[in-house]
Amino acid sequence: MNDESTKIVAIDGPAASGKSTVARQVAQELGIVFVSSGEMYRAFTWWVLENDVDPTDKNSVLELLKSTKFICGKSENKSTITIDGKLLTRAEMASEPVNQNVSVIAAIPEVRARLVAEQRAYAEKSGVVMEGRDIGSVVFPDTPLKFYIDASPEVRQQRRAAEGIEDSIANRDKIDSNRKASPLVIPEDAVVVDSSYMTAEEVVGEVLREIRART
Ligand code: C5P
């Protein structure tokens, strides 16, 4: 499994644990695609709000899901998502209304099934570093390259505040960890890294060392 084109690196963790920064840099080092699965849930949440659908009205959300065309692509080795012909921007996906509603949408099993299929399709074409909540536990349970990036709630809240982003991460974590469908868990065979007092570079270094040791 030395061939980068077949590597599947799963990186999970709670909101603002730094996993996205780390996953992006690890993907760059390995020369494979970085996929933010959270952006997919964010993109569909944006679309729900854009269509004036109440996120708590499951039937209407599922009605919209049925008629929604996703195109999951990549640009400069990073995942992109186009919904019904519109390429979503990071600002749209990270907006406050999306932050507030994404965990409710992501708790719907049918939404997850649709997006998990899109996530697996990435790995059919090339190696990936994918970050999210259920990547090691559900999306790619067979990969030996599983990581769980953690940080204390205080540090995570500070990181979001420093980015100037309004984000109720405690509320999202509560919903993400307690939902029935694919909750946030630490996969049994994952390497756990507490990034509270580490720089992103240190975490990246540790993840790369572990990947090299395991392949
Ligand atoms: O990773 P990010 O914070 O952008 O994810 C936004 C939300 O998307 C999470 O709070 C969670 O509700 C949902 N999500 C998920 N499963 C994933 C990735 C994200 O449920 N694999």
mmCIF file of C-alpha atoms in Angstrom, residues 14-194:
data_model
loop_
_atom_site.group_PDB
_atom_site.id
_atom_site.type_symbol
_atom_site.label_atom_id
_atom_site.label_comp_id
_atom_site.label_asym_id
_atom_site.label_seq_id
_atom_site.Cartn_x
_atom_site.Cartn_y
_atom_site.Cartn_z
ATOM 1 C CA PRO A 14 -15.344 17.399 16.705
ATOM 2 C CA ALA A 15 -15.972 20.910 15.367
ATOM 3 C CA ALA A 16 -12.960 23.233 15.255
ATOM 4 C CA SER A 17 -10.501 20.538 16.334
ATOM 5 C CA GLY A 18 -8.174 21.591 13.518
ATOM 6 C CA LYS A 19 -8.845 18.474 11.434
ATOM 7 C CA SER A 20 -9.587 20.408 8.267
ATOM 8 C CA THR A 21 -6.270 22.316 8.300
ATOM 9 C CA VAL A 22 -4.422 19.099 9.073
ATOM 10 C CA ALA A 23 -6.251 17.048 6.416
ATOM 11 C CA ARG A 24 -5.560 19.689 3.770
ATOM 12 C CA GLN A 25 -1.818 19.742 4.528
ATOM 13 C CA VAL A 26 -1.519 15.964 4.745
ATOM 14 C CA ALA A 27 -3.251 15.649 1.348
ATOM 15 C CA GLN A 28 -0.858 18.199 -0.099
ATOM 16 C CA GLU A 29 2.178 16.323 1.253
ATOM 17 C CA LEU A 30 0.899 13.048 -0.183
ATOM 18 C CA GLY A 31 -0.203 14.633 -3.466
ATOM 19 C CA ILE A 32 -3.746 13.263 -3.207
ATOM 20 C CA VAL A 33 -7.217 14.819 -3.023
ATOM 21 C CA PHE A 34 -8.439 16.580 0.113
ATOM 22 C CA VAL A 35 -12.155 16.071 0.699
ATOM 23 C CA SER A 36 -14.117 17.991 3.315
ATOM 24 C CA SER A 37 -17.228 15.883 3.868
ATOM 25 C CA GLY A 38 -18.586 18.603 6.155
ATOM 26 C CA GLU A 39 -18.803 20.908 3.147
ATOM 27 C CA MET A 40 -21.216 18.482 1.511
ATOM 28 C CA TYR A 41 -23.574 18.609 4.499
ATOM 29 C CA ARG A 42 -23.092 22.375 4.605
ATOM 30 C CA ALA A 43 -23.831 22.751 0.894
ATOM 31 C CA PHE A 44 -27.088 20.840 1.113
ATOM 32 C CA THR A 45 -28.066 22.811 4.248
ATOM 33 C CA TRP A 46 -27.421 26.033 2.331
ATOM 34 C CA TRP A 47 -29.680 24.736 -0.428
ATOM 35 C CA VAL A 48 -32.450 23.826 2.068
ATOM 36 C CA LEU A 49 -32.371 27.370 3.473
ATOM 37 C CA GLU A 50 -32.124 28.917 0.012
ATOM 38 C CA ASN A 51 -35.320 27.082 -0.938
ATOM 39 C CA ASP A 52 -37.098 28.291 2.212
ATOM 40 C CA VAL A 53 -37.506 24.727 3.430
ATOM 41 C CA ASP A 54 -37.748 24.336 7.213
ATOM 42 C CA PRO A 55 -34.731 22.162 8.228
ATOM 43 C CA THR A 56 -36.841 20.458 10.916
ATOM 44 C CA ASP A 57 -39.519 19.447 8.373
ATOM 45 C CA LYS A 58 -37.997 16.131 7.343
ATOM 46 C CA ASN A 59 -40.523 15.299 4.617
ATOM 47 C CA SER A 60 -39.942 18.585 2.842
ATOM 48 C CA VAL A 61 -36.153 18.205 3.214
ATOM 49 C CA LEU A 62 -36.356 14.731 1.668
ATOM 50 C CA GLU A 63 -38.585 16.010 -1.126
ATOM 51 C CA LEU A 64 -35.913 18.595 -1.936
ATOM 52 C CA LEU A 65 -33.128 15.985 -1.641
ATOM 53 C CA LYS A 66 -34.857 13.842 -4.293
ATOM 54 C CA SER A 67 -34.891 16.669 -6.801
ATOM 55 C CA THR A 68 -31.373 17.966 -6.017
ATOM 56 C CA LYS A 69 -28.509 17.295 -8.387
ATOM 57 C CA PHE A 70 -25.080 17.226 -6.689
ATOM 58 C CA ILE A 71 -21.861 17.346 -8.634
ATOM 59 C CA CYS A 72 -18.923 16.539 -6.385
ATOM 60 C CA GLY A 73 -15.755 17.551 -8.146
ATOM 61 C CA LYS A 74 -12.301 18.846 -7.351
ATOM 62 C CA SER A 75 -10.255 21.924 -8.024
ATOM 63 C CA GLU A 76 -6.520 22.018 -7.322
ATOM 64 C CA ASN A 77 -6.798 18.711 -5.467
ATOM 65 C CA LYS A 78 -9.574 19.911 -3.156
ATOM 66 C CA SER A 79 -13.174 18.786 -3.236
ATOM 67 C CA THR A 80 -15.808 21.144 -4.641
ATOM 68 C CA ILE A 81 -19.561 20.893 -4.612
ATOM 69 C CA THR A 82 -22.050 22.125 -7.173
ATOM 70 C CA ILE A 83 -25.758 22.031 -6.381
ATOM 71 C CA ASP A 84 -28.234 22.352 -9.213
ATOM 72 C CA GLY A 85 -25.598 24.098 -11.300
ATOM 73 C CA LYS A 86 -24.266 26.453 -8.617
ATOM 74 C CA LEU A 87 -20.703 26.052 -7.354
ATOM 75 C CA LEU A 88 -20.851 26.758 -3.614
ATOM 76 C CA THR A 89 -18.353 29.184 -2.084
ATOM 77 C CA ARG A 90 -16.659 28.689 1.278
ATOM 78 C CA ALA A 91 -18.416 31.826 2.583
ATOM 79 C CA GLU A 92 -21.838 30.403 1.736
ATOM 80 C CA MET A 93 -21.024 27.071 3.322
ATOM 81 C CA ALA A 94 -19.612 28.661 6.498
ATOM 82 C CA SER A 95 -22.389 31.217 7.013
ATOM 83 C CA GLU A 96 -24.073 31.544 10.382
ATOM 84 C CA PRO A 97 -27.469 30.157 9.285
ATOM 85 C CA VAL A 98 -25.679 27.108 7.867
ATOM 86 C CA ASN A 99 -23.671 26.645 11.098
ATOM 87 C CA GLN A 100 -26.911 26.742 13.049
ATOM 88 C CA ASN A 101 -28.800 24.215 10.955
ATOM 89 C CA VAL A 102 -26.255 21.816 9.468
ATOM 90 C CA SER A 103 -26.301 19.279 12.311
ATOM 91 C CA VAL A 104 -30.087 18.898 12.094
ATOM 92 C CA ILE A 105 -29.832 18.197 8.365
ATOM 93 C CA ALA A 106 -26.837 15.871 8.828
ATOM 94 C CA ALA A 107 -28.797 13.761 11.338
ATOM 95 C CA ILE A 108 -31.249 12.637 8.616
ATOM 96 C CA PRO A 109 -30.216 9.092 7.503
ATOM 97 C CA GLU A 110 -31.384 9.556 3.882
ATOM 98 C CA VAL A 111 -29.256 12.706 3.529
ATOM 99 C CA ARG A 112 -26.259 10.809 4.873
ATOM 100 C CA ALA A 113 -26.798 7.841 2.560
ATOM 101 C CA ARG A 114 -26.806 10.115 -0.481
ATOM 102 C CA LEU A 115 -23.679 12.004 0.552
ATOM 103 C CA VAL A 116 -21.760 8.936 1.763
ATOM 104 C CA ALA A 117 -22.191 7.480 -1.750
ATOM 105 C CA GLU A 118 -20.644 10.679 -3.156
ATOM 106 C CA GLN A 119 -17.797 10.463 -0.626
ATOM 107 C CA ARG A 120 -16.986 6.852 -1.545
ATOM 108 C CA ALA A 121 -16.993 7.760 -5.241
ATOM 109 C CA TYR A 122 -13.969 10.046 -4.670
ATOM 110 C CA ALA A 123 -11.872 7.109 -3.503
ATOM 111 C CA GLU A 124 -12.738 5.090 -6.616
ATOM 112 C CA LYS A 125 -10.789 7.551 -8.731
ATOM 113 C CA SER A 126 -7.746 8.402 -6.568
ATOM 114 C CA GLY A 127 -6.233 8.459 -3.114
ATOM 115 C CA VAL A 128 -8.014 10.765 -0.660
ATOM 116 C CA VAL A 129 -7.590 12.433 2.675
ATOM 117 C CA MET A 130 -11.159 12.882 3.861
ATOM 118 C CA GLU A 131 -12.207 14.613 7.054
ATOM 119 C CA GLY A 132 -15.524 14.519 8.870
ATOM 120 C CA ARG A 133 -17.324 12.761 11.714
ATOM 121 C CA ASP A 134 -17.902 9.212 10.428
ATOM 122 C CA ILE A 135 -15.166 8.737 7.847
ATOM 123 C CA GLY A 136 -13.252 6.038 9.732
ATOM 124 C CA SER A 137 -16.329 4.493 11.358
ATOM 125 C CA VAL A 138 -18.770 4.361 8.431
ATOM 126 C CA VAL A 139 -17.505 5.736 5.117
ATOM 127 C CA PHE A 140 -14.176 3.853 4.945
ATOM 128 C CA PRO A 141 -14.191 1.379 7.865
ATOM 129 C CA ASP A 142 -11.585 -0.834 6.146
ATOM 130 C CA THR A 143 -8.820 1.729 5.822
ATOM 131 C CA PRO A 144 -5.940 1.204 8.255
ATOM 132 C CA LEU A 145 -5.209 4.955 8.152
ATOM 133 C CA LYS A 146 -7.666 6.384 10.677
ATOM 134 C CA PHE A 147 -7.091 9.465 12.798
ATOM 135 C CA TYR A 148 -9.162 11.273 15.400
ATOM 136 C CA ILE A 149 -8.082 14.861 15.990
ATOM 137 C CA ASP A 150 -9.339 16.251 19.272
ATOM 138 C CA ALA A 151 -8.923 19.482 21.265
ATOM 139 C CA SER A 152 -10.465 20.753 24.491
ATOM 140 C CA PRO A 153 -13.834 22.548 24.185
ATOM 141 C CA GLU A 154 -12.208 25.801 25.391
ATOM 142 C CA VAL A 155 -9.450 25.681 22.778
ATOM 143 C CA ARG A 156 -11.930 24.853 20.021
ATOM 144 C CA GLN A 157 -14.222 27.722 20.968
ATOM 145 C CA GLN A 158 -11.208 30.081 21.024
ATOM 146 C CA ARG A 159 -10.113 28.919 17.575
ATOM 147 C CA ARG A 160 -13.525 29.695 16.093
ATOM 148 C CA ALA A 161 -13.673 33.067 17.837
ATOM 149 C CA ALA A 162 -10.194 33.915 16.499
ATOM 150 C CA GLU A 163 -11.482 33.212 12.974
ATOM 151 C CA GLY A 164 -14.282 35.724 13.650
ATOM 152 C CA ILE A 165 -16.869 33.044 12.957
ATOM 153 C CA GLU A 166 -20.138 32.782 14.875
ATOM 154 C CA ASP A 167 -20.472 29.048 15.458
ATOM 155 C CA SER A 168 -22.333 27.218 18.207
ATOM 156 C CA ILE A 169 -19.863 24.347 18.245
ATOM 157 C CA ALA A 170 -21.040 22.938 21.599
ATOM 158 C CA ASN A 171 -24.550 22.590 20.219
ATOM 159 C CA ARG A 172 -23.313 21.003 16.978
ATOM 160 C CA ASP A 173 -21.107 18.560 18.883
ATOM 161 C CA LYS A 174 -24.029 17.557 21.086
ATOM 162 C CA ILE A 175 -26.271 16.788 18.109
ATOM 163 C CA ASP A 176 -23.437 15.127 16.128
ATOM 164 C CA SER A 177 -22.451 12.863 19.044
ATOM 165 C CA ASN A 178 -25.970 11.872 20.073
ATOM 166 C CA ARG A 179 -27.706 11.277 16.759
ATOM 167 C CA LYS A 180 -28.756 7.711 15.821
ATOM 168 C CA ALA A 181 -27.309 7.755 12.311
ATOM 169 C CA SER A 182 -23.499 7.556 12.226
ATOM 170 C CA PRO A 183 -22.746 9.627 15.339
ATOM 171 C CA LEU A 184 -19.317 11.135 15.960
ATOM 172 C CA VAL A 185 -17.257 8.337 17.549
ATOM 173 C CA ILE A 186 -13.590 7.500 17.901
ATOM 174 C CA PRO A 187 -13.021 4.509 15.597
ATOM 175 C CA GLU A 188 -11.520 1.625 17.568
ATOM 176 C CA ASP A 189 -8.319 1.455 15.536
ATOM 177 C CA ALA A 190 -7.829 5.234 15.132
ATOM 178 C CA VAL A 191 -4.739 7.155 16.208
ATOM 179 C CA VAL A 192 -5.993 9.858 18.574
ATOM 180 C CA VAL A 193 -4.145 13.188 18.532
ATOM 181 C CA ASP A 194 -5.005 15.895 21.072
#
